[in-house]
PDB file of C-alpha atoms and ligand atoms in Angstrom:
ATOM      1  CA  UNK A1267       0.000   0.000   0.000  1.00  0.00           C
ATOM      2  CA  UNK A1268       1.154   3.531  -0.773  1.00  0.00           C
ATOM      3  CA  UNK A1269       1.890   5.627   2.240  1.00  0.00           C
ATOM      4  CA  UNK A1270      -0.832   8.083   3.041  1.00  0.00           C
ATOM      5  CA  UNK A1271      -0.128  11.361   1.338  1.00  0.00           C
ATOM      6  CA  UNK A1272      -1.230  14.429   3.213  1.00  0.00           C
ATOM      7  CA  UNK A1273      -1.370  16.791   0.281  1.00  0.00           C
ATOM      8  CA  UNK A1274      -1.828  16.526  -3.444  1.00  0.00           C
ATOM      9  CA  UNK A1275       0.517  17.376  -6.285  1.00  0.00           C
ATOM     10  CA  UNK A1276       0.435  20.638  -8.221  1.00  0.00           C
ATOM     11  CA  UNK A1277       1.248  20.406 -11.935  1.00  0.00           C
ATOM     12  CA  UNK A1278       2.579  23.649 -13.411  1.00  0.00           C
ATOM     13  CA  UNK A1279       1.585  23.078 -17.022  1.00  0.00           C
ATOM     14  CA  UNK A1280       2.420  25.049 -20.149  1.00  0.00           C
ATOM     15  CA  UNK A1281      -0.530  25.191 -22.538  1.00  0.00           C
ATOM     16  CA  UNK A1282       1.437  26.431 -25.550  1.00  0.00           C
ATOM     17  CA  UNK A1283       0.307  29.461 -27.560  1.00  0.00           C
ATOM     18  CA  UNK A1284      -2.888  29.875 -29.617  1.00  0.00           C
ATOM     19  CA  UNK A1285      -3.884  26.511 -31.060  1.00  0.00           C
ATOM     20  CA  UNK A1286      -4.931  24.210 -28.200  1.00  0.00           C
ATOM     21  CA  UNK A1287      -3.264  21.302 -30.053  1.00  0.00           C
ATOM     22  CA  UNK A1288       0.105  22.836 -29.200  1.00  0.00           C
ATOM     23  CA  UNK A1289      -0.060  21.485 -25.641  1.00  0.00           C
ATOM     24  CA  UNK A1290       2.163  18.491 -24.814  1.00  0.00           C
ATOM     25  CA  UNK A1291       0.742  14.984 -24.328  1.00  0.00           C
ATOM     26  CA  UNK A1292       1.869  15.147 -20.713  1.00  0.00           C
ATOM     27  CA  UNK A1293       0.136  18.481 -20.223  1.00  0.00           C
ATOM     28  CA  UNK A1294      -3.109  17.205 -21.711  1.00  0.00           C
ATOM     29  CA  UNK A1295      -2.987  14.079 -19.540  1.00  0.00           C
ATOM     30  CA  UNK A1296      -2.555  16.266 -16.473  1.00  0.00           C
ATOM     31  CA  UNK A1297      -5.664  18.290 -17.409  1.00  0.00           C
ATOM     32  CA  UNK A1298      -7.690  15.151 -18.112  1.00  0.00           C
ATOM     33  CA  UNK A1299      -7.008  13.810 -14.639  1.00  0.00           C
ATOM     34  CA  UNK A1300      -7.222  17.110 -12.748  1.00  0.00           C
ATOM     35  CA  UNK A1301      -9.361  17.612  -9.649  1.00  0.00           C
ATOM     36  CA  UNK A1302      -8.856  21.367  -9.857  1.00  0.00           C
ATOM     37  CA  UNK A1303      -7.673  23.676 -12.622  1.00  0.00           C
ATOM     38  CA  UNK A1304      -6.324  27.197 -12.124  1.00  0.00           C
ATOM     39  CA  UNK A1305      -5.864  28.928 -15.465  1.00  0.00           C
ATOM     40  CA  UNK A1306      -4.649  32.152 -17.033  1.00  0.00           C
ATOM     41  CA  UNK A1307      -5.994  34.495 -19.637  1.00  0.00           C
ATOM     42  CA  UNK A1308      -4.013  33.204 -22.614  1.00  0.00           C
ATOM     43  CA  UNK A1309      -5.159  29.621 -22.135  1.00  0.00           C
ATOM     44  CA  UNK A1310      -7.485  28.354 -24.871  1.00  0.00           C
ATOM     45  CA  UNK A1311     -10.994  27.545 -23.523  1.00  0.00           C
ATOM     46  CA  UNK A1312     -11.008  24.234 -25.424  1.00  0.00           C
ATOM     47  CA  UNK A1313      -8.341  22.990 -23.028  1.00  0.00           C
ATOM     48  CA  UNK A1314     -10.572  23.674 -20.023  1.00  0.00           C
ATOM     49  CA  UNK A1315     -13.205  21.413 -21.585  1.00  0.00           C
ATOM     50  CA  UNK A1316     -10.702  18.553 -21.398  1.00  0.00           C
ATOM     51  CA  UNK A1317     -10.848  18.509 -17.606  1.00  0.00           C
ATOM     52  CA  UNK A1318     -13.302  16.123 -15.911  1.00  0.00           C
ATOM     53  CA  UNK A1319     -16.754  17.685 -15.472  1.00  0.00           C
ATOM     54  CA  UNK A1320     -16.373  17.461 -11.686  1.00  0.00           C
ATOM     55  CA  UNK A1321     -13.094  19.404 -11.682  1.00  0.00           C
ATOM     56  CA  UNK A1322     -13.073  22.791 -10.036  1.00  0.00           C
ATOM     57  CA  UNK A1323     -12.124  25.524 -12.575  1.00  0.00           C
ATOM     58  CA  UNK A1324     -10.697  28.786 -11.284  1.00  0.00           C
ATOM     59  CA  UNK A1325      -9.772  31.775 -13.426  1.00  0.00           C
ATOM     60  CA  UNK A1326      -6.660  33.548 -12.178  1.00  0.00           C
ATOM     61  CA  UNK A1327      -5.960  35.845 -15.123  1.00  0.00           C
ATOM     62  CA  UNK A1328      -5.701  39.561 -15.091  1.00  0.00           C
ATOM     63  CA  UNK A1329      -8.010  41.731 -17.127  1.00  0.00           C
ATOM     64  CA  UNK A1330      -6.621  45.008 -18.475  1.00  0.00           C
ATOM     65  CA  UNK A1331      -6.851  47.744 -15.876  1.00  0.00           C
ATOM     66  CA  UNK A1332      -7.973  45.358 -13.175  1.00  0.00           C
ATOM     67  CA  UNK A1333      -6.438  42.517 -11.301  1.00  0.00           C
ATOM     68  CA  UNK A1334      -8.449  39.318 -11.039  1.00  0.00           C
ATOM     69  CA  UNK A1335      -6.108  37.843  -8.482  1.00  0.00           C
ATOM     70  CA  UNK A1336      -2.832  39.056  -7.031  1.00  0.00           C
ATOM     71  CA  UNK A1337       0.150  36.765  -7.480  1.00  0.00           C
ATOM     72  CA  UNK A1338       0.300  36.106  -3.729  1.00  0.00           C
ATOM     73  CA  UNK A1339      -3.394  35.136  -3.763  1.00  0.00           C
ATOM     74  CA  UNK A1340      -2.789  32.708  -6.625  1.00  0.00           C
ATOM     75  CA  UNK A1341       0.058  31.099  -4.713  1.00  0.00           C
ATOM     76  CA  UNK A1342      -2.043  30.828  -1.553  1.00  0.00           C
ATOM     77  CA  UNK A1343      -4.841  29.307  -3.632  1.00  0.00           C
ATOM     78  CA  UNK A1344      -2.524  26.631  -5.054  1.00  0.00           C
ATOM     79  CA  UNK A1345      -1.401  25.662  -1.569  1.00  0.00           C
ATOM     80  CA  UNK A1346      -4.999  25.604  -0.383  1.00  0.00           C
ATOM     81  CA  UNK A1347      -6.142  23.428  -3.294  1.00  0.00           C
ATOM     82  CA  UNK A1348      -3.272  21.009  -2.770  1.00  0.00           C
ATOM     83  CA  UNK A1349      -4.598  20.405   0.732  1.00  0.00           C
ATOM     84  CA  UNK A1350      -8.002  19.486  -0.652  1.00  0.00           C
ATOM     85  CA  UNK A1351      -7.213  17.670  -3.896  1.00  0.00           C
ATOM     86  CA  UNK A1352      -4.971  14.934  -5.214  1.00  0.00           C
ATOM     87  CA  UNK A1353      -4.163  16.612  -8.535  1.00  0.00           C
ATOM     88  CA  UNK A1354      -4.137  20.354  -9.043  1.00  0.00           C
ATOM     89  CA  UNK A1355      -3.270  21.759 -12.470  1.00  0.00           C
ATOM     90  CA  UNK A1356      -1.926  25.286 -12.808  1.00  0.00           C
ATOM     91  CA  UNK A1357      -2.294  26.025 -16.524  1.00  0.00           C
ATOM     92  CA  UNK A1358      -0.430  28.882 -18.192  1.00  0.00           C
ATOM     93  CA  UNK A1359      -0.037  30.103 -21.764  1.00  0.00           C
ATOM     94  CA  UNK A1360       3.159  29.066 -23.544  1.00  0.00           C
ATOM     95  CA  UNK A1361       5.765  27.771 -21.104  1.00  0.00           C
ATOM     96  CA  UNK A1362       5.246  28.215 -17.354  1.00  0.00           C
ATOM     97  CA  UNK A1363       8.832  29.349 -16.748  1.00  0.00           C
ATOM     98  CA  UNK A1364       9.041  31.903 -19.584  1.00  0.00           C
ATOM     99  CA  UNK A1365       7.580  35.141 -18.187  1.00  0.00           C
ATOM    100  CA  UNK A1366       4.865  33.055 -16.596  1.00  0.00           C
ATOM    101  CA  UNK A1367       5.768  33.524 -12.905  1.00  0.00           C
ATOM    102  CA  UNK A1368       5.882  29.739 -12.661  1.00  0.00           C
ATOM    103  CA  UNK A1369       9.161  29.956 -10.775  1.00  0.00           C
ATOM    104  CA  UNK A1370       7.583  32.004  -8.001  1.00  0.00           C
ATOM    105  CA  UNK A1371       4.693  29.572  -7.705  1.00  0.00           C
ATOM    106  CA  UNK A1372       7.031  26.584  -7.576  1.00  0.00           C
ATOM    107  CA  UNK A1373       9.098  28.264  -4.831  1.00  0.00           C
ATOM    108  CA  UNK A1374       5.980  28.887  -2.762  1.00  0.00           C
ATOM    109  CA  UNK A1375       4.911  25.253  -3.182  1.00  0.00           C
ATOM    110  CA  UNK A1376       8.344  24.050  -2.153  1.00  0.00           C
ATOM    111  CA  UNK A1377       8.286  26.249   0.960  1.00  0.00           C
ATOM    112  CA  UNK A1378       4.843  24.897   1.815  1.00  0.00           C
ATOM    113  CA  UNK A1379       6.128  21.332   1.431  1.00  0.00           C
ATOM    114  CA  UNK A1380       3.815  20.577  -1.471  1.00  0.00           C
ATOM    115  CA  UNK A1381       4.880  18.240  -4.260  1.00  0.00           C
ATOM    116  CA  UNK A1382       4.901  19.718  -7.735  1.00  0.00           C
ATOM    117  CA  UNK A1383       5.801  18.851 -11.295  1.00  0.00           C
ATOM    118  CA  UNK A1384       6.701  21.196 -14.127  1.00  0.00           C
ATOM    119  CA  UNK A1385       5.270  20.333 -17.533  1.00  0.00           C
ATOM    120  CA  UNK A1386       7.076  22.558 -20.019  1.00  0.00           C
ATOM    121  CA  UNK A1387       5.091  24.159 -22.802  1.00  0.00           C
ATOM    122  CA  UNK A1388       5.871  25.478 -26.242  1.00  0.00           C
ATOM    123  CA  UNK A1389       6.733  29.111 -25.671  1.00  0.00           C
ATOM    124  CA  UNK A1390       5.275  31.745 -27.956  1.00  0.00           C
ATOM    125  CA  UNK A1391       8.807  33.147 -28.138  1.00  0.00           C
ATOM    126  CA  UNK A1392       9.723  30.351 -30.558  1.00  0.00           C
ATOM    127  CA  UNK A1393       6.261  29.251 -31.740  1.00  0.00           C
ATOM    128  CA  UNK A1394       5.103  32.667 -32.970  1.00  0.00           C
ATOM    129  CA  UNK A1395       8.187  33.035 -35.190  1.00  0.00           C
ATOM    130  CA  UNK A1396       7.762  29.423 -36.371  1.00  0.00           C
ATOM    131  CA  UNK A1397       4.139  30.063 -37.339  1.00  0.00           C
ATOM    132  CA  UNK A1398       5.328  33.115 -39.295  1.00  0.00           C
ATOM    133  CA  UNK A1399       7.996  31.074 -41.127  1.00  0.00           C
ATOM    134  CA  UNK A1400      10.890  32.597 -39.156  1.00  0.00           C
ATOM    135  CA  UNK A1401      13.620  30.250 -37.894  1.00  0.00           C
ATOM    136  CA  UNK A1402      15.007  31.897 -34.752  1.00  0.00           C
ATOM    137  CA  UNK A1403      18.445  30.512 -35.578  1.00  0.00           C
ATOM    138  CA  UNK A1404      19.702  30.147 -39.124  1.00  0.00           C
ATOM    139  CA  UNK A1405      23.064  29.389 -40.700  1.00  0.00           C
ATOM    140  CA  UNK A1406      25.054  32.545 -41.242  1.00  0.00           C
ATOM    141  CA  UNK A1407      22.216  34.788 -40.071  1.00  0.00           C
ATOM    142  CA  UNK A1408      21.724  34.028 -36.380  1.00  0.00           C
ATOM    143  CA  UNK A1409      23.826  31.897 -34.048  1.00  0.00           C
ATOM    144  CA  UNK A1410      21.347  32.117 -31.220  1.00  0.00           C
ATOM    145  CA  UNK A1411      18.368  33.956 -29.878  1.00  0.00           C
ATOM    146  CA  UNK A1412      17.554  36.074 -26.854  1.00  0.00           C
ATOM    147  CA  UNK A1413      14.112  36.482 -25.322  1.00  0.00           C
ATOM    148  CA  UNK A1414      13.342  39.660 -23.391  1.00  0.00           C
ATOM    149  CA  UNK A1415      10.244  41.371 -22.033  1.00  0.00           C
ATOM    150  CA  UNK A1416       9.162  44.709 -23.445  1.00  0.00           C
ATOM    151  CA  UNK A1417       7.591  45.568 -20.109  1.00  0.00           C
ATOM    152  CA  UNK A1418      10.881  46.604 -18.648  1.00  0.00           C
ATOM    153  CA  UNK A1419      12.602  48.222 -21.612  1.00  0.00           C
ATOM    154  CA  UNK A1420      14.045  51.106 -19.619  1.00  0.00           C
ATOM    155  CA  UNK A1421      16.252  53.410 -21.699  1.00  0.00           C
ATOM    156  CA  UNK A1422      19.333  52.428 -19.679  1.00  0.00           C
ATOM    157  CA  UNK A1423      18.814  48.768 -20.585  1.00  0.00           C
ATOM    158  CA  UNK A1424      18.674  49.341 -24.304  1.00  0.00           C
ATOM    159  CA  UNK A1425      22.446  49.303 -24.947  1.00  0.00           C
ATOM    160  CA  UNK A1426      22.443  45.675 -23.796  1.00  0.00           C
ATOM    161  CA  UNK A1427      19.566  44.885 -26.111  1.00  0.00           C
ATOM    162  CA  UNK A1428      21.429  46.386 -29.066  1.00  0.00           C
ATOM    163  CA  UNK A1429      24.450  44.224 -28.258  1.00  0.00           C
ATOM    164  CA  UNK A1430      22.245  41.141 -27.982  1.00  0.00           C
ATOM    165  CA  UNK A1431      20.521  42.001 -31.259  1.00  0.00           C
ATOM    166  CA  UNK A1432      23.916  42.281 -32.979  1.00  0.00           C
ATOM    167  CA  UNK A1433      24.927  38.808 -31.849  1.00  0.00           C
ATOM    168  CA  UNK A1434      21.582  36.982 -31.820  1.00  0.00           C
ATOM    169  CA  UNK A1435      17.961  37.161 -32.900  1.00  0.00           C
ATOM    170  CA  UNK A1436      16.199  39.424 -30.385  1.00  0.00           C
ATOM    171  CA  UNK A1437      12.697  38.266 -29.451  1.00  0.00           C
ATOM    172  CA  UNK A1438      10.523  40.635 -27.439  1.00  0.00           C
ATOM    173  CA  UNK A1439       7.424  39.459 -25.585  1.00  0.00           C
ATOM    174  CA  UNK A1440       4.891  41.893 -24.118  1.00  0.00           C
ATOM    175  CA  UNK A1441       6.358  44.628 -26.294  1.00  0.00           C
ATOM    176  CA  UNK A1442       3.664  45.601 -28.792  1.00  0.00           C
ATOM    177  CA  UNK A1443       2.555  48.655 -26.828  1.00  0.00           C
ATOM    178  CA  UNK A1444       6.167  49.884 -26.729  1.00  0.00           C
ATOM    179  CA  UNK A1445       7.231  49.005 -30.254  1.00  0.00           C
ATOM    180  CA  UNK A1446       8.117  52.587 -31.155  1.00  0.00           C
ATOM    181  CA  UNK A1447      10.214  52.980 -28.009  1.00  0.00           C
ATOM    182  CA  UNK A1448      11.948  49.654 -28.561  1.00  0.00           C
ATOM    183  CA  UNK A1449      12.821  50.355 -32.211  1.00  0.00           C
ATOM    184  CA  UNK A1450      13.933  53.889 -31.319  1.00  0.00           C
ATOM    185  CA  UNK A1451      16.115  52.660 -28.478  1.00  0.00           C
ATOM    186  CA  UNK A1452      17.852  50.102 -30.677  1.00  0.00           C
ATOM    187  CA  UNK A1453      18.455  52.724 -33.397  1.00  0.00           C
ATOM    188  CA  UNK A1454      19.827  55.138 -30.800  1.00  0.00           C
ATOM    189  CA  UNK A1455      22.228  52.414 -29.705  1.00  0.00           C
ATOM    190  CA  UNK A1456      23.655  51.974 -33.158  1.00  0.00           C
ATOM    191  CA  UNK A1457      21.638  49.242 -34.845  1.00  0.00           C
ATOM    192  CA  UNK A1458      21.111  49.812 -38.559  1.00  0.00           C
ATOM    193  CA  UNK A1459      17.794  51.316 -39.628  1.00  0.00           C
ATOM    194  CA  UNK A1460      17.669  48.495 -42.186  1.00  0.00           C
ATOM    195  CA  UNK A1461      17.624  45.756 -39.508  1.00  0.00           C
ATOM    196  CA  UNK A1462      14.686  43.466 -40.366  1.00  0.00           C
ATOM    197  CA  UNK A1463      11.823  43.246 -37.854  1.00  0.00           C
ATOM    198  CA  UNK A1464       8.667  41.117 -37.869  1.00  0.00           C
ATOM    199  CA  UNK A1465       5.701  41.352 -35.527  1.00  0.00           C
ATOM    200  CA  UNK A1466       3.465  38.305 -35.201  1.00  0.00           C
ATOM    201  CA  UNK A1467       0.034  38.930 -33.731  1.00  0.00           C
ATOM    202  CA  UNK A1468      -2.160  36.174 -32.272  1.00  0.00           C
ATOM    203  CA  UNK A1469       0.083  33.389 -33.549  1.00  0.00           C
ATOM    204  CA  UNK A1470      -1.391  29.934 -34.198  1.00  0.00           C
ATOM    205  CA  UNK A1471      -4.970  31.204 -34.261  1.00  0.00           C
ATOM    206  CA  UNK A1472      -7.338  31.994 -37.124  1.00  0.00           C
ATOM    207  CA  UNK A1473      -6.519  35.665 -36.492  1.00  0.00           C
ATOM    208  CA  UNK A1474      -2.770  35.341 -36.941  1.00  0.00           C
ATOM    209  CA  UNK A1475      -1.192  38.291 -38.730  1.00  0.00           C
ATOM    210  CA  UNK A1476       2.463  38.986 -39.433  1.00  0.00           C
ATOM    211  CA  UNK A1477       3.821  42.396 -40.384  1.00  0.00           C
ATOM    212  CA  UNK A1478       7.377  42.792 -41.637  1.00  0.00           C
ATOM    213  CA  UNK A1479       9.534  45.879 -41.873  1.00  0.00           C
ATOM    214  CA  UNK A1480      12.737  47.390 -40.564  1.00  0.00           C
ATOM    215  CA  UNK A1481      13.667  49.156 -37.362  1.00  0.00           C
ATOM    216  CA  UNK A1482      12.852  52.382 -39.200  1.00  0.00           C
ATOM    217  CA  UNK A1483       9.413  51.350 -40.500  1.00  0.00           C
ATOM    218  CA  UNK A1484       7.983  48.740 -38.124  1.00  0.00           C
ATOM    219  CA  UNK A1485       6.271  51.002 -35.581  1.00  0.00           C
ATOM    220  CA  UNK A1486       4.213  52.613 -38.336  1.00  0.00           C
ATOM    221  CA  UNK A1487       3.463  49.351 -40.151  1.00  0.00           C
ATOM    222  CA  UNK A1488       2.480  47.324 -37.118  1.00  0.00           C
ATOM    223  CA  UNK A1489       0.402  50.042 -35.468  1.00  0.00           C
ATOM    224  CA  UNK A1490      -2.885  48.257 -36.256  1.00  0.00           C
ATOM    225  CA  UNK A1491      -1.892  44.871 -34.786  1.00  0.00           C
ATOM    226  CA  UNK A1492      -3.675  43.377 -31.774  1.00  0.00           C
ATOM    227  CA  UNK A1493      -2.049  41.720 -28.793  1.00  0.00           C
ATOM    228  CA  UNK A1494      -0.796  39.268 -27.837  1.00  0.00           C
ATOM    229  CA  UNK A1495       2.081  39.773 -30.243  1.00  0.00           C
ATOM    230  CA  UNK A1496       5.708  38.679 -30.485  1.00  0.00           C
ATOM    231  CA  UNK A1497       8.423  40.916 -31.966  1.00  0.00           C
ATOM    232  CA  UNK A1498      11.384  39.397 -33.832  1.00  0.00           C
ATOM    233  CA  UNK A1499      14.407  41.613 -34.543  1.00  0.00           C
ATOM    234  CA  UNK A1500      17.343  40.543 -36.694  1.00  0.00           C
ATOM    235  CA  UNK A1501      18.317  39.124 -40.084  1.00  0.00           C
ATOM    236  CA  UNK A1502      16.056  36.074 -39.707  1.00  0.00           C
ATOM    237  CA  UNK A1503      12.943  38.283 -39.549  1.00  0.00           C
ATOM    238  CA  UNK A1504      13.258  38.842 -43.319  1.00  0.00           C
ATOM    239  CA  UNK A1505      12.951  35.085 -43.982  1.00  0.00           C
ATOM    240  CA  UNK A1506       9.229  35.432 -43.245  1.00  0.00           C
ATOM    241  CA  UNK A1507       8.761  36.676 -46.806  1.00  0.00           C
ATOM    242  CA  UNK A1508      10.072  33.394 -48.212  1.00  0.00           C
ATOM    243  CA  UNK A1509       8.865  30.889 -45.619  1.00  0.00           C
ATOM    244  CA  UNK A1510       5.393  32.074 -44.624  1.00  0.00           C
ATOM    245  CA  UNK A1511       3.303  28.891 -44.540  1.00  0.00           C
ATOM    246  CA  UNK A1512       0.409  29.302 -42.157  1.00  0.00           C
ATOM    247  CA  UNK A1513      -2.736  30.115 -44.111  1.00  0.00           C
ATOM    248  CA  UNK A1514      -5.495  31.384 -41.851  1.00  0.00           C
ATOM    249  CA  UNK A1515      -8.054  31.245 -44.672  1.00  0.00           C
ATOM    250  CA  UNK A1516      -7.441  27.547 -45.174  1.00  0.00           C
ATOM    251  CA  UNK A1517      -7.167  26.169 -41.666  1.00  0.00           C
ATOM    252  CA  UNK A1518      -8.677  22.753 -41.106  1.00  0.00           C
ATOM    253  CA  UNK A1519     -10.731  22.850 -37.949  1.00  0.00           C
ATOM    254  CA  UNK A1520     -10.998  26.604 -38.182  1.00  0.00           C
ATOM    255  CA  UNK A1521     -13.345  26.684 -35.200  1.00  0.00           C
ATOM    256  CA  UNK A1522     -10.643  25.290 -32.971  1.00  0.00           C
ATOM    257  CA  UNK A1523      -8.401  28.069 -34.162  1.00  0.00           C
ATOM    258  CA  UNK A1524     -10.655  30.925 -33.185  1.00  0.00           C
ATOM    259  CA  UNK A1525      -8.520  33.164 -31.056  1.00  0.00           C
ATOM    260  CA  UNK A1526      -9.272  32.711 -27.386  1.00  0.00           C
ATOM    261  CA  UNK A1527      -8.547  36.409 -26.990  1.00  0.00           C
ATOM    262  CA  UNK A1528     -11.788  38.312 -26.796  1.00  0.00           C
ATOM    263  CA  UNK A1529     -11.276  42.047 -26.904  1.00  0.00           C
ATOM    264  CA  UNK A1530     -11.443  42.695 -23.185  1.00  0.00           C
ATOM    265  CA  UNK A1531      -8.907  39.975 -22.558  1.00  0.00           C
ATOM    266  CA  UNK A1532      -5.943  41.138 -24.572  1.00  0.00           C
ATOM    267  CA  UNK A1533      -3.931  43.942 -23.048  1.00  0.00           C
ATOM    268  CA  UNK A1534      -0.930  41.958 -21.841  1.00  0.00           C
ATOM    269  CA  UNK A1535       1.367  43.708 -24.265  1.00  0.00           C
ATOM    270  CA  UNK A1536       0.113  47.226 -23.605  1.00  0.00           C
TER     271      UNK A1536
HETATM  272  N1  LIG B 690       4.668  32.026 -20.860  1.00  0.00           N
HETATM  273  C1  LIG B 690       4.306  32.603 -22.141  1.00  0.00           C
HETATM  274  C2  LIG B 690       4.601  34.090 -22.212  1.00  0.00           C
HETATM  275  C3  LIG B 690       3.774  34.939 -21.276  1.00  0.00           C
HETATM  276  S1  LIG B 690       4.021  36.637 -21.540  1.00  0.00           S
HETATM  277  C4  LIG B 690       5.055  31.855 -23.239  1.00  0.00           C
HETATM  278  O1  LIG B 690       5.992  31.106 -22.978  1.00  0.00           O
HETATM  279  O2  LIG B 690       4.626  31.993 -24.400  1.00  0.00           O
HETATM  280  C5  LIG B 690       2.752  36.982 -22.710  1.00  0.00           C
HETATM  281  C6  LIG B 690       3.374  37.389 -24.038  1.00  0.00           C
HETATM  282  O3  LIG B 690       3.620  36.225 -24.825  1.00  0.00           O
HETATM  283  C7  LIG B 690       2.473  38.249 -24.904  1.00  0.00           C
HETATM  284  O4  LIG B 690       2.509  39.606 -24.550  1.00  0.00           O
HETATM  285  C8  LIG B 690       3.084  38.009 -26.266  1.00  0.00           C
HETATM  286  O5  LIG B 690       4.273  38.739 -26.426  1.00  0.00           O
HETATM  287  C9  LIG B 690       3.442  36.540 -26.187  1.00  0.00           C
HETATM  288  N2  LIG B 690       2.351  35.694 -26.738  1.00  0.00           N
HETATM  289  C10 LIG B 690       1.542  34.857 -26.048  1.00  0.00           C
HETATM  290  N3  LIG B 690       0.688  34.228 -26.874  1.00  0.00           N
HETATM  291  C11 LIG B 690       0.962  34.674 -28.126  1.00  0.00           C
HETATM  292  C12 LIG B 690       0.426  34.423 -29.411  1.00  0.00           C
HETATM  293  N4  LIG B 690      -0.569  33.551 -29.599  1.00  0.00           N
HETATM  294  N5  LIG B 690       0.958  35.075 -30.470  1.00  0.00           N
HETATM  295  C13 LIG B 690       1.977  35.950 -30.320  1.00  0.00           C
HETATM  296  N6  LIG B 690       2.527  36.220 -29.143  1.00  0.00           N
HETATM  297  C14 LIG B 690       2.031  35.611 -28.045  1.00  0.00           C
END
């Protein structure tokens, strides 16, 4: 007989971006056997339907301008649920450890003595470029890639970004609302105005849209795009023109691909 376990296990699961089929098999199995599910805003609703009917479903996302639940409340909730349930799934868009605050939640669980597992997810930082036909590394064009958040693009940080962009593909999450600032900062730090840039909005959904340009033109060109969006800066961004493959007018199972982002749910990048 298994020893009696006082508390359940929390699974920090990455849901992947956009298309609900981009979750891992392990992630989907965790949802299908969940007693409770705590989910974020960028998680596709179809994935919630995969949980058993009896499972408790709790929304922990933040709506623009308001806060559904503070981070500390979410962490307390996970601990609380683990005392009541065998299997608690904490579901996040993309990967739980890439700007997902999964690390903080795992630390809280560890301190509380609660068992957890991390189920990595496909991060939008690589999936959005892939869905736009942009390889983040490419022979002779990019030896690596760097992922940063546009939320903290303070002017004094931009010299580092320019250096990173010279050596690698620079991928900016949560940056759409600051695109002009970001492009301007990189130009001010010596990047060429001709540096290719692509912005991919709502990747892997029926509303996906990619806009290409240069550091000089991108702010103007991408001004109409909706969040969530991923910004790709560097030589590889130009490959989009030759490798674009994802046709939103010809998507099998188009219903599945409807963006989960209703208009009041999409200000993460602002
Ligand atoms: N943990 C997530 C990132 C959370 S931060 C991950 O690994 O993907 C949220 C940011 O991710 C958004 O502001 C946007 O920059 C990016 N993002 C999430 N979903 C996206 C999508 N479908 N298309 C483009 N970018 C997306």
